[in-house]
PDB file of C-alpha atoms in Angstrom:
ATOM      1  CA  MET A   1       0.044   0.003   0.029  1.00 71.00           C
ATOM      2  CA  TRP A   2       2.766   2.476   0.985  1.00 76.00           C
ATOM      3  CA  GLU A   3       5.767   1.510  -1.031  1.00 79.00           C
ATOM      4  CA  HIS A   4       6.820   4.079  -3.604  1.00 82.00           C
ATOM      5  CA  LYS A   5       4.062   6.339  -2.445  1.00 91.00           C
ATOM      6  CA  LYS A   6       4.039  10.050  -1.489  1.00 94.00           C
ATOM      7  CA  ILE A   7       2.026  11.185   1.579  1.00 95.00           C
ATOM      8  CA  VAL A   8       1.547  14.287   3.598  1.00 95.00           C
ATOM      9  CA  MET A   9       1.089  14.176   7.389  1.00 97.00           C
ATOM     10  CA  ILE A  10      -0.496  16.965   9.428  1.00 97.00           C
ATOM     11  CA  THR A  11       1.396  17.489  12.649  1.00 97.00           C
ATOM     12  CA  PRO A  12       0.009  19.511  15.677  1.00 97.00           C
ATOM     13  CA  GLU A  13       0.853  22.921  17.014  1.00 96.00           C
ATOM     14  CA  ARG A  14       2.369  22.181  20.361  1.00 95.00           C
ATOM     15  CA  LEU A  15       5.856  20.918  21.209  1.00 95.00           C
ATOM     16  CA  GLY A  16       4.891  17.853  23.227  1.00 95.00           C
ATOM     17  CA  ASP A  17       2.087  16.821  20.805  1.00 97.00           C
ATOM     18  CA  THR A  18       4.453  17.006  17.824  1.00 98.00           C
ATOM     19  CA  LEU A  19       7.163  15.138  19.709  1.00 98.00           C
ATOM     20  CA  MET A  20       4.650  12.361  20.423  1.00 97.00           C
ATOM     21  CA  CYS A  21       4.167  11.797  16.659  1.00 98.00           C
ATOM     22  CA  THR A  22       7.879  11.131  15.995  1.00 98.00           C
ATOM     23  CA  PRO A  23       7.877   7.436  17.038  1.00 98.00           C
ATOM     24  CA  ALA A  24       5.000   6.815  14.613  1.00 98.00           C
ATOM     25  CA  ILE A  25       6.892   8.692  11.813  1.00 98.00           C
ATOM     26  CA  ARG A  26       9.999   6.616  12.422  1.00 97.00           C
ATOM     27  CA  TYR A  27       7.949   3.410  12.502  1.00 97.00           C
ATOM     28  CA  LEU A  28       6.223   4.221   9.190  1.00 96.00           C
ATOM     29  CA  LYS A  29       9.466   5.012   7.378  1.00 96.00           C
ATOM     30  CA  TYR A  30      11.253   1.973   8.864  1.00 96.00           C
ATOM     31  CA  TYR A  31       8.824  -0.398   7.413  1.00 95.00           C
ATOM     32  CA  CYS A  32       8.164   1.575   4.226  1.00 95.00           C
ATOM     33  CA  PRO A  33      11.613   2.922   3.291  1.00 95.00           C
ATOM     34  CA  THR A  34      10.611   3.987  -0.209  1.00 96.00           C
ATOM     35  CA  LEU A  35       7.653   6.093   1.114  1.00 96.00           C
ATOM     36  CA  GLU A  36       8.141   9.850   0.791  1.00 96.00           C
ATOM     37  CA  ILE A  37       6.780  11.751   3.843  1.00 97.00           C
ATOM     38  CA  ASP A  38       6.021  15.480   3.698  1.00 96.00           C
ATOM     39  CA  ILE A  39       4.707  17.383   6.687  1.00 97.00           C
ATOM     40  CA  ILE A  40       2.273  20.230   7.044  1.00 97.00           C
ATOM     41  CA  ALA A  41       3.211  21.619  10.535  1.00 98.00           C
ATOM     42  CA  LEU A  42       0.677  23.789  12.331  1.00 97.00           C
ATOM     43  CA  SER A  43       3.282  26.046  13.945  1.00 97.00           C
ATOM     44  CA  GLU A  44       6.887  27.098  13.694  1.00 96.00           C
ATOM     45  CA  LEU A  45       7.507  25.236  16.929  1.00 95.00           C
ATOM     46  CA  SER A  46       6.213  21.990  15.385  1.00 97.00           C
ATOM     47  CA  LYS A  47       8.697  22.514  12.533  1.00 97.00           C
ATOM     48  CA  GLU A  48      11.423  23.125  14.970  1.00 96.00           C
ATOM     49  CA  VAL A  49      10.766  19.751  16.656  1.00 97.00           C
ATOM     50  CA  LEU A  50      10.967  17.998  13.306  1.00 98.00           C
ATOM     51  CA  LYS A  51      14.149  19.779  12.188  1.00 96.00           C
ATOM     52  CA  ASN A  52      16.694  17.465  10.600  1.00 97.00           C
ATOM     53  CA  ASN A  53      14.448  14.432  10.933  1.00 98.00           C
ATOM     54  CA  PRO A  54      15.838  12.040   8.304  1.00 97.00           C
ATOM     55  CA  ASP A  55      12.452  10.339   7.850  1.00 97.00           C
ATOM     56  CA  ILE A  56      10.858  13.502   6.467  1.00 98.00           C
ATOM     57  CA  ARG A  57      11.383  14.920   3.010  1.00 96.00           C
ATOM     58  CA  GLN A  58      10.103  18.499   3.536  1.00 95.00           C
ATOM     59  CA  ILE A  59       8.002  20.590   5.947  1.00 97.00           C
ATOM     60  CA  PHE A  60       5.494  23.298   5.198  1.00 96.00           C
ATOM     61  CA  VAL A  61       4.374  25.541   7.980  1.00 97.00           C
ATOM     62  CA  LEU A  62       0.679  26.610   7.807  1.00 96.00           C
ATOM     63  CA  PRO A  63       0.748  26.783   3.970  1.00 94.00           C
ATOM     64  CA  SER A  64      -2.024  28.857   2.330  1.00 91.00           C
ATOM     65  CA  GLN A  65      -4.478  27.132  -0.036  1.00 87.00           C
ATOM     66  CA  LYS A  66      -2.824  29.036  -2.854  1.00 86.00           C
ATOM     67  CA  THR A  67       0.546  27.670  -1.783  1.00 87.00           C
ATOM     68  CA  LEU A  68      -0.747  24.160  -1.724  1.00 85.00           C
ATOM     69  CA  LYS A  69      -2.047  24.494  -5.283  1.00 81.00           C
ATOM     70  CA  ASN A  70       1.136  25.970  -6.584  1.00 78.00           C
ATOM     71  CA  LEU A  71       3.296  23.228  -5.165  1.00 77.00           C
ATOM     72  CA  ASP A  72       3.774  19.898  -6.750  1.00 71.00           C
ATOM     73  CA  LEU A  73       1.694  18.084  -4.272  1.00 75.00           C
ATOM     74  CA  ASN A  74       0.748  14.852  -6.066  1.00 84.00           C
ATOM     75  CA  TYR A  75       0.113  12.991  -2.795  1.00 92.00           C
ATOM     76  CA  ASP A  76      -1.451   9.577  -2.641  1.00 93.00           C
ATOM     77  CA  TYR A  77      -2.723   9.957   0.909  1.00 93.00           C
ATOM     78  CA  ALA A  78      -2.961  12.451   3.780  1.00 95.00           C
ATOM     79  CA  ILE A  79      -2.528  11.292   7.300  1.00 96.00           C
ATOM     80  CA  ASN A  80      -4.215  13.185  10.176  1.00 97.00           C
ATOM     81  CA  ILE A  81      -2.114  11.858  13.045  1.00 97.00           C
ATOM     82  CA  HIS A  82      -3.358  14.355  15.724  1.00 96.00           C
ATOM     83  CA  ASP A  83      -6.929  15.358  15.003  1.00 93.00           C
ATOM     84  CA  GLY A  84      -8.185  18.863  15.386  1.00 93.00           C
ATOM     85  CA  PRO A  85     -10.145  21.564  13.458  1.00 95.00           C
ATOM     86  CA  LEU A  86      -7.193  22.967  11.630  1.00 95.00           C
ATOM     87  CA  ALA A  87      -5.853  19.592  10.617  1.00 95.00           C
ATOM     88  CA  ARG A  88      -9.333  18.766   9.191  1.00 94.00           C
ATOM     89  CA  GLU A  89      -9.250  22.004   7.241  1.00 94.00           C
ATOM     90  CA  TYR A  90      -5.985  21.046   5.572  1.00 94.00           C
ATOM     91  CA  ILE A  91      -7.339  17.657   4.827  1.00 92.00           C
ATOM     92  CA  GLN A  92     -10.261  19.225   3.006  1.00 91.00           C
ATOM     93  CA  MET A  93      -7.994  21.648   1.082  1.00 91.00           C
ATOM     94  CA  LEU A  94      -5.831  18.763  -0.121  1.00 90.00           C
ATOM     95  CA  ASP A  95      -8.847  16.859  -1.358  1.00 84.00           C
ATOM     96  CA  ILE A  96      -7.127  13.482  -1.405  1.00 90.00           C
ATOM     97  CA  PRO A  97      -7.791  10.100   0.346  1.00 93.00           C
ATOM     98  CA  ALA A  98      -7.147  10.568   4.086  1.00 95.00           C
ATOM     99  CA  LYS A  99      -6.468   8.432   7.114  1.00 95.00           C
ATOM    100  CA  HIS A 100      -7.656   9.824  10.417  1.00 96.00           C
ATOM    101  CA  ILE A 101      -6.436   8.821  13.839  1.00 97.00           C
ATOM    102  CA  PRO A 102      -9.353   7.427  15.935  1.00 96.00           C
ATOM    103  CA  PRO A 103     -10.881   9.613  18.737  1.00 95.00           C
ATOM    104  CA  GLU A 104      -8.741  10.197  21.828  1.00 92.00           C
ATOM    105  CA  ASN A 105      -8.488   7.122  24.134  1.00 92.00           C
ATOM    106  CA  SER A 106      -7.825   8.384  27.631  1.00 91.00           C
ATOM    107  CA  LYS A 107      -6.511   4.884  28.670  1.00 92.00           C
ATOM    108  CA  ILE A 108      -3.771   4.840  26.093  1.00 95.00           C
ATOM    109  CA  HIS A 109      -0.694   7.305  26.015  1.00 96.00           C
ATOM    110  CA  GLN A 110      -0.988   9.741  23.215  1.00 97.00           C
ATOM    111  CA  ALA A 111       2.272   8.605  21.554  1.00 97.00           C
ATOM    112  CA  GLU A 112       1.296   4.978  21.839  1.00 97.00           C
ATOM    113  CA  GLN A 113      -2.094   5.754  20.203  1.00 97.00           C
ATOM    114  CA  ALA A 114      -0.342   7.356  17.262  1.00 98.00           C
ATOM    115  CA  LEU A 115       1.993   4.339  16.932  1.00 97.00           C
ATOM    116  CA  LEU A 116      -0.964   1.877  16.982  1.00 97.00           C
ATOM    117  CA  PHE A 117      -2.829   3.984  14.477  1.00 97.00           C
ATOM    118  CA  ILE A 118       0.019   3.825  11.974  1.00 97.00           C
ATOM    119  CA  GLN A 119       0.585   0.136  12.788  1.00 97.00           C
ATOM    120  CA  ASN A 120      -3.002  -0.682  11.852  1.00 96.00           C
ATOM    121  CA  LEU A 121      -2.424   1.047   8.427  1.00 95.00           C
ATOM    122  CA  LEU A 122       0.278  -1.468   7.523  1.00 94.00           C
ATOM    123  CA  PRO A 123      -0.185  -4.981   6.358  1.00 90.00           C
ATOM    124  CA  ASN A 124       0.384  -7.698   8.896  1.00 91.00           C
ATOM    125  CA  TYR A 125       0.779  -5.127  11.683  1.00 93.00           C
ATOM    126  CA  PRO A 126       4.608  -5.272  11.968  1.00 95.00           C
ATOM    127  CA  GLU A 127       6.275  -5.129  15.406  1.00 95.00           C
ATOM    128  CA  ILE A 128       6.860  -1.835  17.120  1.00 95.00           C
ATOM    129  CA  ILE A 129      10.591  -1.911  17.893  1.00 91.00           C
ATOM    130  CA  GLU A 130      11.396   1.718  18.961  1.00 92.00           C
ATOM    131  CA  ARG A 131       9.148   3.949  21.016  1.00 95.00           C
ATOM    132  CA  ARG A 132      11.524   6.771  21.970  1.00 95.00           C
ATOM    133  CA  TYR A 133      10.829  10.254  20.759  1.00 97.00           C
ATOM    134  CA  GLN A 134      13.052  11.457  17.858  1.00 95.00           C
ATOM    135  CA  LEU A 135      15.008  14.771  17.929  1.00 97.00           C
ATOM    136  CA  PHE A 136      18.090  15.584  15.756  1.00 97.00           C
ATOM    137  CA  PRO A 137      20.309  18.341  17.084  1.00 97.00           C
ATOM    138  CA  ASP A 138      23.132  19.441  14.861  1.00 97.00           C
ATOM    139  CA  THR A 139      26.669  20.726  15.453  1.00 97.00           C
ATOM    140  CA  GLU A 140      25.405  24.331  15.683  1.00 97.00           C
ATOM    141  CA  ASP A 141      23.092  23.314  18.557  1.00 97.00           C
ATOM    142  CA  THR A 142      25.891  21.620  20.338  1.00 97.00           C
ATOM    143  CA  ALA A 143      28.179  24.684  19.957  1.00 97.00           C
ATOM    144  CA  HIS A 144      25.478  26.998  21.228  1.00 97.00           C
ATOM    145  CA  ILE A 145      24.973  25.058  24.433  1.00 97.00           C
ATOM    146  CA  GLU A 146      28.693  24.791  25.022  1.00 95.00           C
ATOM    147  CA  GLN A 147      29.040  28.578  24.661  1.00 96.00           C
ATOM    148  CA  LEU A 148      26.178  29.183  26.973  1.00 95.00           C
ATOM    149  CA  LEU A 149      27.625  26.973  29.741  1.00 95.00           C
ATOM    150  CA  GLU A 150      31.049  28.468  29.280  1.00 94.00           C
ATOM    151  CA  ALA A 151      29.621  31.943  29.611  1.00 95.00           C
ATOM    152  CA  HIS A 152      28.194  30.944  32.985  1.00 94.00           C
ATOM    153  CA  HIS A 153      31.718  29.664  34.007  1.00 93.00           C
ATOM    154  CA  ILE A 154      30.565  26.013  34.413  1.00 94.00           C
ATOM    155  CA  ASP A 155      33.349  23.772  35.599  1.00 92.00           C
ATOM    156  CA  PHE A 156      32.490  20.478  33.998  1.00 87.00           C
ATOM    157  CA  LYS A 157      34.788  18.549  36.339  1.00 88.00           C
ATOM    158  CA  LYS A 158      33.325  19.915  39.535  1.00 92.00           C
ATOM    159  CA  ASP A 159      29.873  21.348  38.982  1.00 94.00           C
ATOM    160  CA  ILE A 160      26.822  19.079  39.140  1.00 95.00           C
ATOM    161  CA  LEU A 161      24.089  20.339  36.719  1.00 97.00           C
ATOM    162  CA  ILE A 162      20.369  19.810  37.492  1.00 97.00           C
ATOM    163  CA  GLY A 163      17.802  21.044  34.979  1.00 97.00           C
ATOM    164  CA  LEU A 164      14.534  22.563  36.319  1.00 95.00           C
ATOM    165  CA  HIS A 165      11.644  23.534  34.049  1.00 91.00           C
ATOM    166  CA  ILE A 166       9.343  26.123  35.645  1.00 83.00           C
ATOM    167  CA  GLY A 167       6.559  26.689  33.176  1.00 69.00           C
ATOM    168  CA  CYS A 168       4.034  25.058  30.815  1.00 49.00           C
ATOM    169  CA  HIS A 169       2.308  25.711  27.475  1.00 44.00           C
ATOM    170  CA  SER A 170      -0.848  27.069  29.115  1.00 46.00           C
ATOM    171  CA  ILE A 171       1.132  29.687  31.082  1.00 44.00           C
ATOM    172  CA  ALA A 172       3.182  30.702  28.040  1.00 44.00           C
ATOM    173  CA  LYS A 173       0.042  30.967  25.840  1.00 45.00           C
ATOM    174  CA  LYS A 174      -1.687  33.278  28.326  1.00 45.00           C
ATOM    175  CA  ASN A 175       1.506  35.254  28.898  1.00 45.00           C
ATOM    176  CA  PHE A 176       1.244  35.187  32.657  1.00 45.00           C
ATOM    177  CA  VAL A 177       3.488  37.498  34.678  1.00 44.00           C
ATOM    178  CA  PHE A 178       5.014  35.652  37.660  1.00 42.00           C
ATOM    179  CA  LEU A 179       4.737  38.252  40.343  1.00 42.00           C
ATOM    180  CA  LYS A 180       2.253  36.400  42.444  1.00 45.00           C
ATOM    181  CA  LYS A 181       1.762  32.792  43.451  1.00 45.00           C
ATOM    182  CA  LEU A 182       0.951  30.568  40.429  1.00 46.00           C
ATOM    183  CA  THR A 183      -2.327  28.772  40.428  1.00 55.00           C
ATOM    184  CA  HIS A 184      -2.165  26.762  37.233  1.00 67.00           C
ATOM    185  CA  PRO A 185      -2.726  23.036  38.123  1.00 75.00           C
ATOM    186  CA  LYS A 186       0.369  21.849  36.047  1.00 81.00           C
ATOM    187  CA  ILE A 187       2.847  24.262  37.765  1.00 86.00           C
ATOM    188  CA  TRP A 188       4.816  23.618  40.901  1.00 91.00           C
ATOM    189  CA  PRO A 189       4.410  26.626  43.296  1.00 90.00           C
ATOM    190  CA  PHE A 190       7.162  29.213  43.053  1.00 89.00           C
ATOM    191  CA  GLU A 191       7.794  28.884  46.805  1.00 92.00           C
ATOM    192  CA  SER A 192       8.586  25.220  46.361  1.00 93.00           C
ATOM    193  CA  ILE A 193      10.931  25.950  43.482  1.00 93.00           C
ATOM    194  CA  VAL A 194      12.865  28.469  45.681  1.00 94.00           C
ATOM    195  CA  GLU A 195      12.998  26.107  48.580  1.00 95.00           C
ATOM    196  CA  LEU A 196      14.350  23.264  46.408  1.00 96.00           C
ATOM    197  CA  ALA A 197      17.072  25.456  44.870  1.00 95.00           C
ATOM    198  CA  GLN A 198      18.160  26.621  48.262  1.00 95.00           C
ATOM    199  CA  LYS A 199      18.292  22.958  49.539  1.00 96.00           C
ATOM    200  CA  PHE A 200      20.605  22.050  46.647  1.00 96.00           C
ATOM    201  CA  TYR A 201      22.849  25.082  47.491  1.00 95.00           C
ATOM    202  CA  GLN A 202      22.973  24.170  51.130  1.00 95.00           C
ATOM    203  CA  LYS A 203      23.867  20.631  50.301  1.00 95.00           C
ATOM    204  CA  ASN A 204      26.638  21.570  47.920  1.00 95.00           C
ATOM    205  CA  PRO A 205      27.224  24.947  46.268  1.00 93.00           C
ATOM    206  CA  GLN A 206      28.427  23.063  43.184  1.00 94.00           C
ATOM    207  CA  LEU A 207      24.943  21.719  42.692  1.00 95.00           C
ATOM    208  CA  LYS A 208      23.911  24.166  39.962  1.00 96.00           C
ATOM    209  CA  ILE A 209      20.299  24.560  38.956  1.00 96.00           C
ATOM    210  CA  ILE A 210      19.732  25.363  35.243  1.00 96.00           C
ATOM    211  CA  ILE A 211      16.249  26.830  34.661  1.00 95.00           C
ATOM    212  CA  THR A 212      14.585  26.606  31.344  1.00 90.00           C
ATOM    213  CA  GLY A 213      11.333  28.029  30.020  1.00 85.00           C
ATOM    214  CA  SER A 214       9.814  30.373  27.447  1.00 81.00           C
ATOM    215  CA  ARG A 215       9.886  34.179  27.158  1.00 81.00           C
ATOM    216  CA  SER A 216       6.786  34.581  29.288  1.00 77.00           C
ATOM    217  CA  GLU A 217       8.671  33.016  32.317  1.00 82.00           C
ATOM    218  CA  LYS A 218      11.469  35.483  32.270  1.00 84.00           C
ATOM    219  CA  THR A 219      10.116  37.422  35.258  1.00 83.00           C
ATOM    220  CA  LEU A 220      10.057  34.338  37.302  1.00 83.00           C
ATOM    221  CA  GLY A 221      13.553  33.348  36.216  1.00 88.00           C
ATOM    222  CA  LYS A 222      14.954  36.663  37.181  1.00 89.00           C
ATOM    223  CA  LYS A 223      13.229  36.542  40.573  1.00 89.00           C
ATOM    224  CA  LEU A 224      14.620  33.058  41.267  1.00 90.00           C
ATOM    225  CA  THR A 225      18.196  33.996  40.359  1.00 90.00           C
ATOM    226  CA  ARG A 226      18.040  36.865  42.889  1.00 91.00           C
ATOM    227  CA  LEU A 227      16.897  34.543  45.613  1.00 90.00           C
ATOM    228  CA  THR A 228      19.315  31.722  45.084  1.00 90.00           C
ATOM    229  CA  PRO A 229      23.005  31.958  44.102  1.00 90.00           C
ATOM    230  CA  ASN A 230      23.283  28.633  42.378  1.00 92.00           C
ATOM    231  CA  VAL A 231      20.721  29.199  39.635  1.00 94.00           C
ATOM    232  CA  ILE A 232      21.729  29.524  36.059  1.00 95.00           C
ATOM    233  CA  ASN A 233      19.006  31.193  33.964  1.00 95.00           C
ATOM    234  CA  LEU A 234      18.649  29.894  30.359  1.00 95.00           C
ATOM    235  CA  ILE A 235      15.062  30.930  29.988  1.00 93.00           C
ATOM    236  CA  ASP A 236      14.317  31.836  26.367  1.00 90.00           C
ATOM    237  CA  LYS A 237      17.907  31.167  25.299  1.00 93.00           C
ATOM    238  CA  THR A 238      17.553  27.725  23.704  1.00 94.00           C
ATOM    239  CA  SER A 239      15.677  26.022  20.922  1.00 94.00           C
ATOM    240  CA  VAL A 240      14.139  22.615  21.222  1.00 95.00           C
ATOM    241  CA  SER A 241      17.192  20.913  19.579  1.00 95.00           C
ATOM    242  CA  GLN A 242      19.543  22.858  21.841  1.00 96.00           C
ATOM    243  CA  LEU A 243      17.671  21.752  24.904  1.00 96.00           C
ATOM    244  CA  THR A 244      18.265  18.139  23.683  1.00 96.00           C
ATOM    245  CA  VAL A 245      21.998  18.864  23.782  1.00 97.00           C
ATOM    246  CA  LEU A 246      21.676  20.486  27.168  1.00 97.00           C
ATOM    247  CA  MET A 247      20.109  17.306  28.628  1.00 96.00           C
ATOM    248  CA  ASN A 248      23.301  15.452  27.971  1.00 93.00           C
ATOM    249  CA  HIS A 249      25.167  17.735  30.405  1.00 95.00           C
ATOM    250  CA  LEU A 250      22.604  17.223  33.228  1.00 96.00           C
ATOM    251  CA  LYS A 251      22.630  14.747  36.130  1.00 96.00           C
ATOM    252  CA  ALA A 252      18.931  15.130  36.396  1.00 97.00           C
ATOM    253  CA  PHE A 253      15.992  17.036  34.883  1.00 97.00           C
ATOM    254  CA  ILE A 254      13.019  18.084  36.913  1.00 97.00           C
ATOM    255  CA  SER A 255       9.850  19.100  35.121  1.00 95.00           C
ATOM    256  CA  PRO A 256       6.048  19.280  35.432  1.00 92.00           C
ATOM    257  CA  ASP A 257       3.727  17.971  32.672  1.00 91.00           C
ATOM    258  CA  THR A 258       5.059  20.100  29.764  1.00 90.00           C
ATOM    259  CA  GLY A 259       6.741  19.883  26.424  1.00 92.00           C
ATOM    260  CA  LEU A 260      10.257  19.979  27.917  1.00 93.00           C
ATOM    261  CA  MET A 261       9.462  16.917  29.939  1.00 95.00           C
ATOM    262  CA  HIS A 262       8.923  15.094  26.657  1.00 96.00           C
ATOM    263  CA  VAL A 263      12.196  16.470  25.265  1.00 96.00           C
ATOM    264  CA  ALA A 264      13.934  14.892  28.256  1.00 96.00           C
ATOM    265  CA  CYS A 265      12.335  11.591  27.422  1.00 95.00           C
ATOM    266  CA  SER A 266      14.111  11.644  24.045  1.00 95.00           C
ATOM    267  CA  THR A 267      17.491  11.515  25.885  1.00 95.00           C
ATOM    268  CA  ASP A 268      19.125   9.402  28.623  1.00 94.00           C
ATOM    269  CA  VAL A 269      18.978  12.174  31.255  1.00 96.00           C
ATOM    270  CA  PRO A 270      17.268  10.926  34.474  1.00 96.00           C
ATOM    271  CA  LEU A 271      13.932  12.544  34.561  1.00 97.00           C
ATOM    272  CA  ILE A 272      11.895  13.483  37.663  1.00 97.00           C
ATOM    273  CA  ALA A 273       8.410  14.214  36.453  1.00 96.00           C
ATOM    274  CA  LEU A 274       6.074  16.205  38.707  1.00 96.00           C
ATOM    275  CA  PHE A 275       2.365  15.503  38.169  1.00 94.00           C
ATOM    276  CA  GLY A 276      -0.696  16.850  39.797  1.00 92.00           C
ATOM    277  CA  PRO A 277      -4.249  16.339  38.499  1.00 88.00           C
ATOM    278  CA  THR A 278      -3.291  16.139  34.810  1.00 85.00           C
ATOM    279  CA  HIS A 279      -3.609  12.973  32.794  1.00 87.00           C
ATOM    280  CA  LEU A 280      -0.560  10.809  33.558  1.00 90.00           C
ATOM    281  CA  ASN A 281      -1.880   7.874  31.441  1.00 91.00           C
ATOM    282  CA  ARG A 282      -2.338  10.120  28.397  1.00 93.00           C
ATOM    283  CA  THR A 283       0.561  12.654  28.523  1.00 93.00           C
ATOM    284  CA  GLY A 284       2.976  11.283  31.043  1.00 94.00           C
ATOM    285  CA  PRO A 285       6.680  10.340  30.389  1.00 95.00           C
ATOM    286  CA  TYR A 286       7.050   7.959  27.468  1.00 95.00           C
ATOM    287  CA  PRO A 287       8.101   5.136  27.004  1.00 92.00           C
ATOM    288  CA  GLU A 288       6.497   4.355  30.345  1.00 81.00           C
ATOM    289  CA  SER A 289       9.007   1.494  30.955  1.00 77.00           C
ATOM    290  CA  SER A 290      12.091   3.707  30.697  1.00 80.00           C
ATOM    291  CA  PRO A 291      14.516   3.133  33.540  1.00 83.00           C
ATOM    292  CA  HIS A 292      15.519   6.816  33.563  1.00 89.00           C
ATOM    293  CA  ILE A 293      12.089   8.034  34.746  1.00 93.00           C
ATOM    294  CA  THR A 294      10.795   8.826  38.231  1.00 95.00           C
ATOM    295  CA  ILE A 295       7.298  10.081  38.624  1.00 95.00           C
ATOM    296  CA  LEU A 296       6.137  12.041  41.645  1.00 96.00           C
ATOM    297  CA  GLN A 297       2.367  12.453  41.699  1.00 95.00           C
ATOM    298  CA  ALA A 298      -0.081  14.059  44.113  1.00 95.00           C
ATOM    299  CA  PRO A 299      -3.697  15.297  43.917  1.00 94.00           C
ATOM    300  CA  THR A 300      -2.245  18.893  43.611  1.00 93.00           C
ATOM    301  CA  MET A 301       1.163  20.096  42.686  1.00 93.00           C
ATOM    302  CA  ALA A 302       1.388  21.948  45.951  1.00 93.00           C
ATOM    303  CA  GLU A 303       1.330  18.526  47.790  1.00 96.00           C
ATOM    304  CA  ILE A 304       4.636  17.470  46.142  1.00 96.00           C
ATOM    305  CA  THR A 305       7.058  18.735  48.737  1.00 97.00           C
ATOM    306  CA  PRO A 306      10.530  20.196  48.079  1.00 97.00           C
ATOM    307  CA  ASP A 307      11.867  17.625  50.561  1.00 97.00           C
ATOM    308  CA  LYS A 308      10.627  14.798  48.519  1.00 97.00           C
ATOM    309  CA  VAL A 309      11.893  16.141  45.188  1.00 97.00           C
ATOM    310  CA  PHE A 310      15.307  16.982  46.808  1.00 97.00           C
ATOM    311  CA  GLN A 311      15.667  13.539  48.194  1.00 97.00           C
ATOM    312  CA  VAL A 312      14.764  11.810  44.959  1.00 97.00           C
ATOM    313  CA  ALA A 313      17.170  14.097  43.041  1.00 97.00           C
ATOM    314  CA  ILE A 314      20.085  13.392  45.386  1.00 96.00           C
ATOM    315  CA  ASN A 315      19.426   9.667  45.164  1.00 95.00           C
ATOM    316  CA  VAL A 316      19.491   9.866  41.407  1.00 95.00           C
ATOM    317  CA  ILE A 317      22.727  11.818  41.335  1.00 94.00           C
ATOM    318  CA  ASN A 318      24.335   9.487  43.908  1.00 92.00           C
ATOM    319  CA  SER A 319      23.338   6.356  41.906  1.00 90.00           C
ATOM    320  CA  GLN A 320      25.316   7.716  38.883  1.00 85.00           C
ATOM    321  CA  ASN A 321      28.493   7.883  41.018  1.00 75.00           C
ATOM    322  CA  GLN A 322      28.324   4.301  42.220  1.00 62.00           C
TER     323      GLN A 322
END
């Protein structure tokens, strides 16, 4: 069905949602190596996630209907791998046979559902071999991270780097200003973040906290750096691919349910994922059997104590030195 064919896949807007599509793209190309896969990305961020992906031929970001008509788009099929109104609009504009992912199944991880959807499109349902997310940083990404760390006088022989993500998509989208206590259910309270950073500093001043986030979290980042001397602020200074490189320098990465948590899952960095009332089964760390993942969950994020996160992080770091 798919050999020597040309298809277009519609990928979603958000970082994490797009990243969750990458195992399915890898699976499809692995079993259909002559298949040509083009992407219609619903945001520049989605394109950034798919940068350098060897399984993809080309990427179009929100192309207009006129652009679609002017391009040589003789596709055999369209694949709607993450359903939504805009994806459906593009399917209609293309006016070609389309395959649609089934409605959301809350009992199955989003990435797993995408994989199973593609598996069911192939004859004989070939085995799923690789489930890890796919990101492809290049030499420029590596050089950028090395320059950032050198600019902050990191001593790679002595300093112990711990990543900490402090925001989420919903906060960035609404452009919150972090001058007061956060109330978003995905976010760990700012007071807990401060207490954790201070615990690391008291334990060992060479335990350096690298904070990441988007532009809307800059205010919070600046406030945190004023309160704790061991914080390195890289908020809004890195791309998705560059963050993948950064993970390789970390002893642990601490994150709530957000896109950067999924970036960490694409690497071997030990991940400490903080979950409150959001859907762990649907959007939690993946693959779920990864030995690098520790999940701390409570009815609310405020109930996850800094003491607990600190102890888990220290145990993770110590285990790497044994």
